[in-house]
Amino acid sequence: MYIEKPIATTENCRFCLMCRHVCPVAHVTQVETLTPHGWALTIASVDRDLLEWNEETVGVVYKCADCGNCRSHCVTDQPLPDAIAAVRDQLVQGKLAQDVVYEIQQALQKWGNPYEKEAPQPVQGQGEVALFVGDEAKYVWPMALEAVLKLLRCAGVEPVLIGIGRNNGYLASSLGLSQTAETLAYANLEDLKASSADRLLVLTPGDFFTFSQLYDERLGIDWPQDRELLEVTAFLNDQLEAGALRLKSTGDGIPYVYMDPTHAVRMKTRHAVPRQLLKSVLPTAGLELFWRQERGHPCGNTALQFTQPQLADQLTQARLTDTVQVGARKIITEDPGCLSHLSRHASQFGLTVQGLYELLAECLA
Ligand code: SF4
Ligand code: SF4
């Protein structure tokens, strides 16, 4: 059962080293304070009046990526990322957070996204299947959305678009802006209701995690039980197996890796599907990153891109270094946020970045 007060988990984590080896921030910084037990000990020490909140300690709390690797490797399922988000919420309430957090809060409250001064678009029409667009597919990598719509049309599905230009709520929650996260969550659920769809497709594991788990555990908002939630990758794979979607091979033999998107580690059973889709269009099997699947590391598309941009870049560069080290020349993934971050740095590594949905759309038979 999920614990009522996640901050209490820091008492269990502060002297535990069992997930330290999988923390991506610990890997790129090599700083002991920036490890799961380091964050827990910092929080527990403030609680004991051994430390106080100041620029340094607040900065430490805002350096966790909220990626979920620690909890995914915890045999007792301690929700340390939720504890850190809850502490950030207290810092926000006490006006102790970094200035940028309040700037993002204003943008999310006014525009529903941190990228453009543009309000989310209303839902048009109704149907059985809806697709959550969000803000990253609208503003930072729209090619993914175009490709998905093309693929779905070929499978005979014309989805109702919801949440067009609106953040799913993860960013706000991760920054400690739980009331803003709640507002965004309710707006997205209202869109779903307006669409009358009984199935919601999502573009990324990050959306899936946010709707299926974060809303409930961090915000106390239930996902409507009568609405099925499904990743687009899983839907396309089902269509492919049923013969409702036909793809042809590209003949492109460039050695590649598939990068499990940010938050994929939070969904234990999703790892085979995107690899299967790639197998259906590429002549060779992909190489594998060291940090993959159940130990997949994120790139920079978490709240760190706003609060700690250098650290976000380090995480993205670590994914590209991993790609080079396994001998691949191309990195493929489907998450619009990951694609945008990887693309900013890929040329320095002699790599190309390919969107999974775009690749599949190019291969429609
Ligand atoms: S999340 Fe689990 S494994 Fe990680 S520090 Fe806490 S108790 Fe240890
Ligand atoms: S959420 Fe990610 S960055 Fe934060 S402590 Fe856990 S593994 Fe490390």
CSV table of C-alpha atoms and ligand atoms in Angstrom, one decimal:
chain,number,residue,atom,x,y,z
A,1,MET,CA,0.0,0.0,0.0
A,2,TYR,CA,1.2,3.5,-0.8
A,3,ILE,CA,2.4,5.5,2.2
A,4,GLU,CA,0.4,8.5,3.3
A,5,LYS,CA,3.3,10.8,4.0
A,6,PRO,CA,6.1,10.2,1.5
A,7,ILE,CA,8.6,12.5,3.3
A,8,ALA,CA,8.8,9.9,6.0
A,9,THR,CA,10.5,7.6,3.4
A,10,THR,CA,13.7,9.7,3.9
A,11,GLU,CA,14.1,8.1,7.3
A,12,ASN,CA,14.4,4.7,5.5
A,13,CYS,CA,16.6,6.0,2.7
A,14,ARG,CA,19.1,8.2,4.6
A,15,PHE,CA,21.6,5.4,5.4
A,16,CYS,CA,20.7,3.0,2.6
A,17,LEU,CA,23.0,2.4,-0.4
A,18,MET,CA,20.9,-0.1,-2.2
A,19,CYS,CA,20.0,2.0,-5.2
A,20,ARG,CA,22.9,4.4,-5.2
A,21,HIS,CA,24.5,2.6,-8.2
A,22,VAL,CA,21.5,3.3,-10.5
A,23,CYS,CA,21.0,7.0,-9.8
A,24,PRO,CA,21.8,8.9,-13.1
A,25,VAL,CA,22.6,12.2,-11.3
A,26,ALA,CA,25.1,10.4,-9.0
A,27,HIS,CA,26.7,9.0,-12.1
A,28,VAL,CA,27.2,12.2,-14.0
A,29,THR,CA,28.2,14.4,-10.9
A,30,GLN,CA,30.1,11.8,-8.8
A,31,VAL,CA,29.0,13.9,-5.7
A,32,GLU,CA,27.9,11.9,-2.7
A,33,THR,CA,25.3,14.5,-1.6
A,34,LEU,CA,23.6,14.0,-5.0
A,35,THR,CA,22.8,10.3,-4.5
A,36,PRO,CA,19.5,8.8,-3.2
A,37,HIS,CA,20.8,8.5,0.4
A,38,GLY,CA,22.5,11.9,0.1
A,39,TRP,CA,19.2,13.6,-0.7
A,40,ALA,CA,17.4,11.7,2.1
A,41,LEU,CA,20.1,12.5,4.6
A,42,THR,CA,20.0,16.2,3.6
A,43,ILE,CA,16.2,16.3,4.2
A,44,ALA,CA,16.4,14.3,7.4
A,45,SER,CA,19.2,16.5,8.7
A,46,VAL,CA,17.1,19.7,8.2
A,47,ASP,CA,14.3,18.0,10.0
A,48,ARG,CA,16.6,17.4,13.0
A,49,ASP,CA,17.9,21.0,12.9
A,50,LEU,CA,21.4,19.8,11.9
A,51,LEU,CA,21.1,21.7,8.6
A,52,GLU,CA,19.0,24.6,7.5
A,53,TRP,CA,17.4,25.5,4.2
A,54,ASN,CA,19.6,27.9,2.3
A,55,GLU,CA,20.7,28.5,-1.2
A,56,GLU,CA,23.0,25.4,-1.1
A,57,THR,CA,20.7,22.9,0.5
A,58,VAL,CA,17.7,24.1,-1.6
A,59,GLY,CA,19.9,23.7,-4.7
A,60,VAL,CA,20.7,20.1,-3.6
A,61,VAL,CA,17.0,19.2,-3.3
A,62,TYR,CA,16.4,20.6,-6.8
A,63,LYS,CA,19.1,18.5,-8.3
A,64,CYS,CA,17.3,15.2,-8.2
A,65,ALA,CA,16.0,14.4,-11.7
A,66,ASP,CA,12.7,12.8,-10.4
A,67,CYS,CA,13.4,9.9,-12.8
A,68,GLY,CA,12.2,7.0,-10.7
A,69,ASN,CA,15.3,4.8,-11.0
A,70,CYS,CA,15.8,4.6,-7.2
A,71,ARG,CA,12.2,3.5,-6.5
A,72,SER,CA,12.3,1.0,-9.4
A,73,HIS,CA,15.3,-0.7,-7.8
A,74,CYS,CA,14.0,-0.5,-4.2
A,75,VAL,CA,13.0,-3.9,-2.8
A,76,THR,CA,10.7,-2.1,-0.4
A,77,ASP,CA,9.3,0.3,-3.0
A,78,GLN,CA,10.2,3.5,-1.1
A,79,PRO,CA,8.8,6.5,-3.0
A,80,LEU,CA,11.9,8.6,-2.6
A,81,PRO,CA,11.1,10.8,-5.7
A,82,ASP,CA,7.7,11.6,-4.2
A,83,ALA,CA,9.3,12.5,-0.9
A,84,ILE,CA,11.7,14.9,-2.7
A,85,ALA,CA,8.8,16.4,-4.6
A,86,ALA,CA,6.9,16.8,-1.3
A,87,VAL,CA,9.9,18.6,0.3
A,88,ARG,CA,10.0,20.9,-2.8
A,89,ASP,CA,6.4,21.7,-2.2
A,90,GLN,CA,7.2,22.8,1.3
A,91,LEU,CA,10.0,24.9,0.0
A,92,VAL,CA,7.7,26.5,-2.5
A,93,GLN,CA,5.1,27.2,0.2
A,94,GLY,CA,7.8,28.8,2.4
A,95,LYS,CA,9.0,31.0,-0.6
A,96,LEU,CA,12.4,29.3,-0.4
A,97,ALA,CA,12.6,27.7,-3.8
A,98,GLN,CA,14.7,29.0,-6.7
A,99,ASP,CA,13.3,32.0,-8.6
A,100,VAL,CA,13.0,30.0,-11.8
A,101,VAL,CA,10.4,27.7,-10.0
A,102,TYR,CA,8.1,30.6,-9.5
A,103,GLU,CA,8.6,31.8,-13.1
A,104,ILE,CA,7.6,28.3,-14.3
A,105,GLN,CA,4.6,28.3,-11.9
A,106,GLN,CA,3.4,31.6,-13.5
A,107,ALA,CA,3.8,30.2,-17.0
A,108,LEU,CA,2.0,26.9,-16.2
A,109,GLN,CA,-0.8,28.8,-14.4
A,110,LYS,CA,-1.3,31.2,-17.3
A,111,TRP,CA,-0.5,29.2,-20.4
A,112,GLY,CA,-0.4,25.5,-19.2
A,113,ASN,CA,3.1,25.1,-20.6
A,114,PRO,CA,6.6,26.5,-20.0
A,115,TYR,CA,7.4,26.9,-23.7
A,116,GLU,CA,5.0,29.3,-25.4
A,117,LYS,CA,2.7,32.1,-24.4
A,118,GLU,CA,-0.3,30.3,-25.9
A,119,ALA,CA,-3.3,28.8,-24.2
A,120,PRO,CA,-4.1,25.1,-24.7
A,121,GLN,CA,-6.5,24.4,-27.6
A,122,PRO,CA,-10.0,23.2,-26.8
A,123,VAL,CA,-11.1,19.7,-27.7
A,124,GLN,CA,-12.8,19.5,-31.1
A,125,GLY,CA,-15.3,16.7,-31.5
A,126,GLN,CA,-15.9,13.3,-29.9
A,127,GLY,CA,-14.8,9.8,-30.6
A,128,GLU,CA,-13.9,6.4,-29.1
A,129,VAL,CA,-10.2,7.1,-29.1
A,130,ALA,CA,-8.4,10.2,-27.8
A,131,LEU,CA,-4.7,11.1,-28.0
A,132,PHE,CA,-3.0,13.2,-25.4
A,133,VAL,CA,-0.8,15.8,-27.2
A,134,GLY,CA,0.7,17.7,-24.2
A,135,ASP,CA,3.2,20.5,-24.5
A,136,GLU,CA,6.4,18.8,-25.8
A,137,ALA,CA,4.7,17.3,-28.9
A,138,LYS,CA,3.0,20.6,-29.6
A,139,TYR,CA,6.0,23.0,-29.1
A,140,VAL,CA,9.4,21.2,-29.0
A,141,TRP,CA,9.0,18.2,-31.4
A,142,PRO,CA,5.8,18.4,-33.4
A,143,MET,CA,7.1,15.9,-36.0
A,144,ALA,CA,6.2,13.1,-33.6
A,145,LEU,CA,2.6,14.1,-33.5
A,146,GLU,CA,2.3,14.4,-37.3
A,147,ALA,CA,3.8,11.0,-37.7
A,148,VAL,CA,1.5,9.4,-35.1
A,149,LEU,CA,-1.5,10.9,-36.8
A,150,LYS,CA,-0.4,9.5,-40.1
A,151,LEU,CA,0.2,6.0,-38.6
A,152,LEU,CA,-3.1,6.0,-36.8
A,153,ARG,CA,-5.0,7.1,-39.9
A,154,CYS,CA,-3.5,4.2,-41.8
A,155,ALA,CA,-4.7,1.9,-39.0
A,156,GLY,CA,-8.2,3.4,-39.4
A,157,VAL,CA,-8.2,5.5,-36.3
A,158,GLU,CA,-8.9,9.3,-36.2
A,159,PRO,CA,-8.3,10.2,-32.6
A,160,VAL,CA,-9.8,13.2,-30.8
A,161,LEU,CA,-6.8,15.3,-29.7
A,162,ILE,CA,-6.8,16.4,-26.0
A,163,GLY,CA,-4.4,18.4,-23.9
A,164,ILE,CA,-3.2,20.2,-26.9
A,165,GLY,CA,-0.4,22.5,-25.7
A,166,ARG,CA,-1.0,21.6,-22.0
A,167,ASN,CA,1.6,20.0,-19.7
A,168,ASN,CA,0.5,16.6,-18.2
A,169,GLY,CA,1.3,17.9,-14.7
A,170,TYR,CA,4.5,16.1,-14.1
A,171,LEU,CA,6.7,19.2,-14.4
A,172,ALA,CA,4.6,21.1,-11.9
A,173,SER,CA,4.6,18.2,-9.5
A,174,SER,CA,8.3,17.6,-9.8
A,175,LEU,CA,9.0,21.3,-9.1
A,176,GLY,CA,6.9,21.1,-5.9
A,177,LEU,CA,4.0,23.0,-7.5
A,178,SER,CA,1.4,20.5,-6.4
A,179,GLN,CA,-1.6,22.9,-6.7
A,180,THR,CA,-0.6,23.8,-10.2
A,181,ALA,CA,-0.2,20.2,-11.0
A,182,GLU,CA,-3.6,19.5,-9.7
A,183,THR,CA,-5.2,22.2,-11.9
A,184,LEU,CA,-3.4,20.8,-14.9
A,185,ALA,CA,-4.5,17.3,-14.1
A,186,TYR,CA,-8.2,18.3,-13.7
A,187,ALA,CA,-8.0,20.2,-17.0
A,188,ASN,CA,-6.6,17.2,-18.8
A,189,LEU,CA,-9.3,14.9,-17.3
A,190,GLU,CA,-12.0,17.4,-18.4
A,191,ASP,CA,-10.6,17.3,-21.9
A,192,LEU,CA,-10.8,13.5,-21.8
A,193,LYS,CA,-14.4,13.7,-20.6
A,194,ALA,CA,-15.3,16.2,-23.3
A,195,SER,CA,-13.8,13.8,-26.0
A,196,SER,CA,-16.1,11.0,-24.7
A,197,ALA,CA,-13.4,8.5,-25.6
A,198,ASP,CA,-13.1,5.3,-23.6
A,199,ARG,CA,-9.5,4.8,-24.7
A,200,LEU,CA,-6.6,7.4,-24.3
A,201,LEU,CA,-3.4,6.9,-26.3
A,202,VAL,CA,-0.3,8.6,-25.0
A,203,LEU,CA,3.0,9.3,-26.8
A,204,THR,CA,5.4,8.6,-24.0
A,205,PRO,CA,6.0,6.5,-20.9
A,206,GLY,CA,6.2,9.9,-19.1
A,207,ASP,CA,2.6,10.6,-19.9
A,208,PHE,CA,1.6,7.0,-19.0
A,209,PHE,CA,3.4,7.3,-15.6
A,210,THR,CA,1.9,10.7,-14.9
A,211,PHE,CA,-1.7,9.7,-15.6
A,212,SER,CA,-1.6,6.2,-14.2
A,213,GLN,CA,0.5,6.7,-11.1
A,214,LEU,CA,1.5,10.3,-10.3
A,215,TYR,CA,-2.0,11.7,-10.4
A,216,ASP,CA,-3.1,9.1,-7.8
A,217,GLU,CA,0.0,8.9,-5.6
A,218,ARG,CA,1.1,12.6,-5.5
A,219,LEU,CA,-2.1,14.5,-6.2
A,220,GLY,CA,-4.8,12.1,-4.8
A,221,ILE,CA,-6.6,12.2,-8.2
A,222,ASP,CA,-8.0,8.9,-9.5
A,223,TRP,CA,-7.7,7.9,-13.1
A,224,PRO,CA,-11.3,7.2,-14.4
A,225,GLN,CA,-11.5,3.4,-14.2
A,226,ASP,CA,-13.7,3.2,-17.4
A,227,ARG,CA,-11.0,4.8,-19.5
A,228,GLU,CA,-8.3,2.6,-20.9
A,229,LEU,CA,-4.8,4.1,-21.0
A,230,LEU,CA,-2.4,2.8,-23.7
A,231,GLU,CA,0.9,3.9,-25.1
A,232,VAL,CA,0.8,4.6,-28.9
A,233,THR,CA,3.7,2.1,-29.3
A,234,ALA,CA,1.6,-0.7,-27.8
A,235,PHE,CA,-1.4,0.3,-29.9
A,236,LEU,CA,0.7,0.3,-33.1
A,237,ASN,CA,2.3,-3.0,-32.2
A,238,ASP,CA,-1.2,-4.6,-31.7
A,239,GLN,CA,-2.3,-3.2,-35.1
A,240,LEU,CA,0.8,-4.6,-36.7
A,241,GLU,CA,0.3,-8.0,-35.3
A,242,ALA,CA,-3.4,-8.0,-36.3
A,243,GLY,CA,-2.5,-7.0,-39.9
A,244,ALA,CA,-4.4,-3.7,-39.6
A,245,LEU,CA,-1.1,-1.8,-40.1
A,246,ARG,CA,1.5,-2.7,-42.7
A,247,LEU,CA,5.1,-1.5,-42.6
A,248,LYS,CA,8.0,-2.2,-45.0
A,249,SER,CA,11.7,-2.4,-44.2
A,250,THR,CA,13.9,0.6,-44.9
A,251,GLY,CA,17.1,-1.2,-45.7
A,252,ASP,CA,19.0,1.3,-43.5
A,253,GLY,CA,21.8,-0.7,-42.0
A,254,ILE,CA,23.4,2.1,-39.9
A,255,PRO,CA,24.1,0.7,-36.4
A,256,TYR,CA,21.6,2.1,-34.0
A,257,VAL,CA,20.4,2.0,-30.4
A,258,TYR,CA,16.9,2.5,-29.1
A,259,MET,CA,16.9,4.7,-26.0
A,260,ASP,CA,14.2,3.9,-23.5
A,261,PRO,CA,12.7,7.3,-22.9
A,262,THR,CA,12.8,9.3,-19.7
A,263,HIS,CA,10.5,7.6,-17.1
A,264,ALA,CA,10.4,4.2,-19.1
A,265,VAL,CA,12.1,2.7,-16.0
A,266,ARG,CA,8.9,3.4,-14.1
A,267,MET,CA,7.0,0.9,-16.4
A,268,LYS,CA,8.5,-2.5,-16.0
A,269,THR,CA,6.6,-4.2,-18.9
A,270,ARG,CA,6.9,-1.8,-21.8
A,271,HIS,CA,10.5,-2.4,-22.9
A,272,ALA,CA,10.0,-5.1,-25.6
A,273,VAL,CA,7.3,-3.3,-27.7
A,274,PRO,CA,9.3,-0.4,-29.2
A,275,ARG,CA,12.2,-2.8,-30.0
A,276,GLN,CA,9.7,-5.1,-31.7
A,277,LEU,CA,8.4,-2.1,-33.8
A,278,LEU,CA,12.0,-1.3,-34.9
A,279,LYS,CA,12.6,-4.9,-35.8
A,280,SER,CA,9.7,-4.7,-38.2
A,281,VAL,CA,11.3,-1.9,-40.3
A,282,LEU,CA,15.1,-2.1,-39.8
A,283,PRO,CA,17.2,-4.9,-41.3
A,284,THR,CA,19.5,-5.3,-38.3
A,285,ALA,CA,18.8,-5.7,-34.6
A,286,GLY,CA,19.6,-2.6,-32.5
A,287,LEU,CA,22.6,-2.4,-30.2
A,288,GLU,CA,21.8,-1.9,-26.6
A,289,LEU,CA,22.8,1.0,-24.3
A,290,PHE,CA,24.4,0.0,-21.0
A,291,TRP,CA,21.7,2.1,-19.2
A,292,ARG,CA,18.6,0.5,-20.7
A,293,GLN,CA,15.2,-1.0,-19.9
A,294,GLU,CA,14.9,-1.7,-16.2
A,295,ARG,CA,17.9,0.5,-15.5
A,296,GLY,CA,17.3,3.1,-18.3
A,297,HIS,CA,18.6,6.5,-17.5
A,298,PRO,CA,16.8,9.7,-18.5
A,299,CYS,CA,18.1,12.5,-20.7
A,300,GLY,CA,17.6,16.2,-19.9
A,301,ASN,CA,13.8,16.5,-20.4
A,302,THR,CA,12.9,16.6,-16.7
A,303,ALA,CA,12.4,19.7,-14.5
A,304,LEU,CA,16.2,19.9,-14.4
A,305,GLN,CA,16.1,21.5,-17.8
A,306,PHE,CA,14.7,24.6,-16.1
A,307,THR,CA,16.3,24.5,-12.6
A,308,GLN,CA,19.7,23.0,-13.4
A,309,PRO,CA,20.2,23.2,-17.2
A,310,GLN,CA,23.9,22.2,-17.0
A,311,LEU,CA,23.0,19.0,-15.2
A,312,ALA,CA,20.2,18.3,-17.7
A,313,ASP,CA,22.8,18.6,-20.5
A,314,GLN,CA,25.1,16.3,-18.6
A,315,LEU,CA,22.4,13.6,-18.5
A,316,THR,CA,21.7,14.0,-22.2
A,317,GLN,CA,25.4,13.9,-23.1
A,318,ALA,CA,25.7,10.7,-20.9
A,319,ARG,CA,23.1,9.0,-23.1
A,320,LEU,CA,25.0,10.0,-26.2
A,321,THR,CA,28.3,8.9,-24.7
A,322,ASP,CA,26.7,5.5,-24.0
A,323,THR,CA,25.5,5.3,-27.6
A,324,VAL,CA,29.1,6.0,-28.9
A,325,GLN,CA,30.6,3.4,-26.5
A,326,VAL,CA,28.4,0.6,-27.7
A,327,GLY,CA,29.4,1.3,-31.3
A,328,ALA,CA,26.1,2.8,-32.7
A,329,ARG,CA,25.9,5.8,-35.0
A,330,LYS,CA,22.2,6.6,-34.6
A,331,ILE,CA,20.0,6.9,-31.5
A,332,ILE,CA,16.2,6.3,-31.9
A,333,THR,CA,13.5,7.1,-29.4
A,334,GLU,CA,9.9,8.3,-29.5
A,335,ASP,CA,9.6,10.9,-26.6
A,336,PRO,CA,9.4,14.4,-28.1
A,337,GLY,CA,11.2,15.9,-25.1
A,338,CYS,CA,14.1,13.4,-25.4
A,339,LEU,CA,14.4,13.9,-29.1
A,340,SER,CA,14.7,17.6,-28.7
A,341,HIS,CA,17.4,17.3,-26.0
A,342,LEU,CA,19.3,14.6,-27.8
A,343,SER,CA,19.3,16.6,-31.0
A,344,ARG,CA,20.9,19.6,-29.4
A,345,HIS,CA,24.0,17.7,-28.6
A,346,ALA,CA,24.2,14.8,-31.0
A,347,SER,CA,26.4,16.4,-33.7
A,348,GLN,CA,29.2,16.8,-31.1
A,349,PHE,CA,29.2,13.0,-30.8
A,350,GLY,CA,29.0,12.3,-34.5
A,351,LEU,CA,25.5,10.8,-34.0
A,352,THR,CA,22.2,11.3,-35.7
A,353,VAL,CA,18.9,11.3,-33.9
A,354,GLN,CA,15.8,9.6,-35.3
A,355,GLY,CA,12.2,9.8,-34.0
A,356,LEU,CA,10.7,6.3,-33.8
A,357,TYR,CA,7.2,7.5,-34.9
A,358,GLU,CA,8.7,9.4,-37.8
A,359,LEU,CA,10.7,6.3,-38.9
A,360,LEU,CA,7.6,4.1,-38.7
A,361,ALA,CA,5.5,6.7,-40.7
A,362,GLU,CA,8.2,6.7,-43.4
A,363,CYS,CA,7.9,2.9,-43.6
A,364,LEU,CA,4.1,2.7,-44.2
A,365,ALA,CA,3.5,0.2,-46.9
B,1,SF4,S1,14.7,4.1,-2.4
B,1,SF4,FE1,15.0,2.0,-1.4
B,1,SF4,S2,17.0,1.3,-2.1
B,1,SF4,FE2,16.9,3.6,-2.5
B,1,SF4,S3,17.8,4.5,-0.7
B,1,SF4,FE3,15.6,4.4,-0.3
B,1,SF4,S4,15.3,2.5,0.8
B,1,SF4,FE4,17.3,2.4,-0.2
B,2,SF4,S1,14.7,10.1,-8.7
B,2,SF4,FE1,16.4,9.6,-10.0
B,2,SF4,S2,17.9,11.3,-9.7
B,2,SF4,FE2,16.4,11.3,-8.0
B,2,SF4,S3,17.3,10.1,-6.4
B,2,SF4,FE3,16.0,8.7,-7.6
B,2,SF4,S4,17.4,7.8,-9.1
B,2,SF4,FE4,18.4,9.7,-8.3
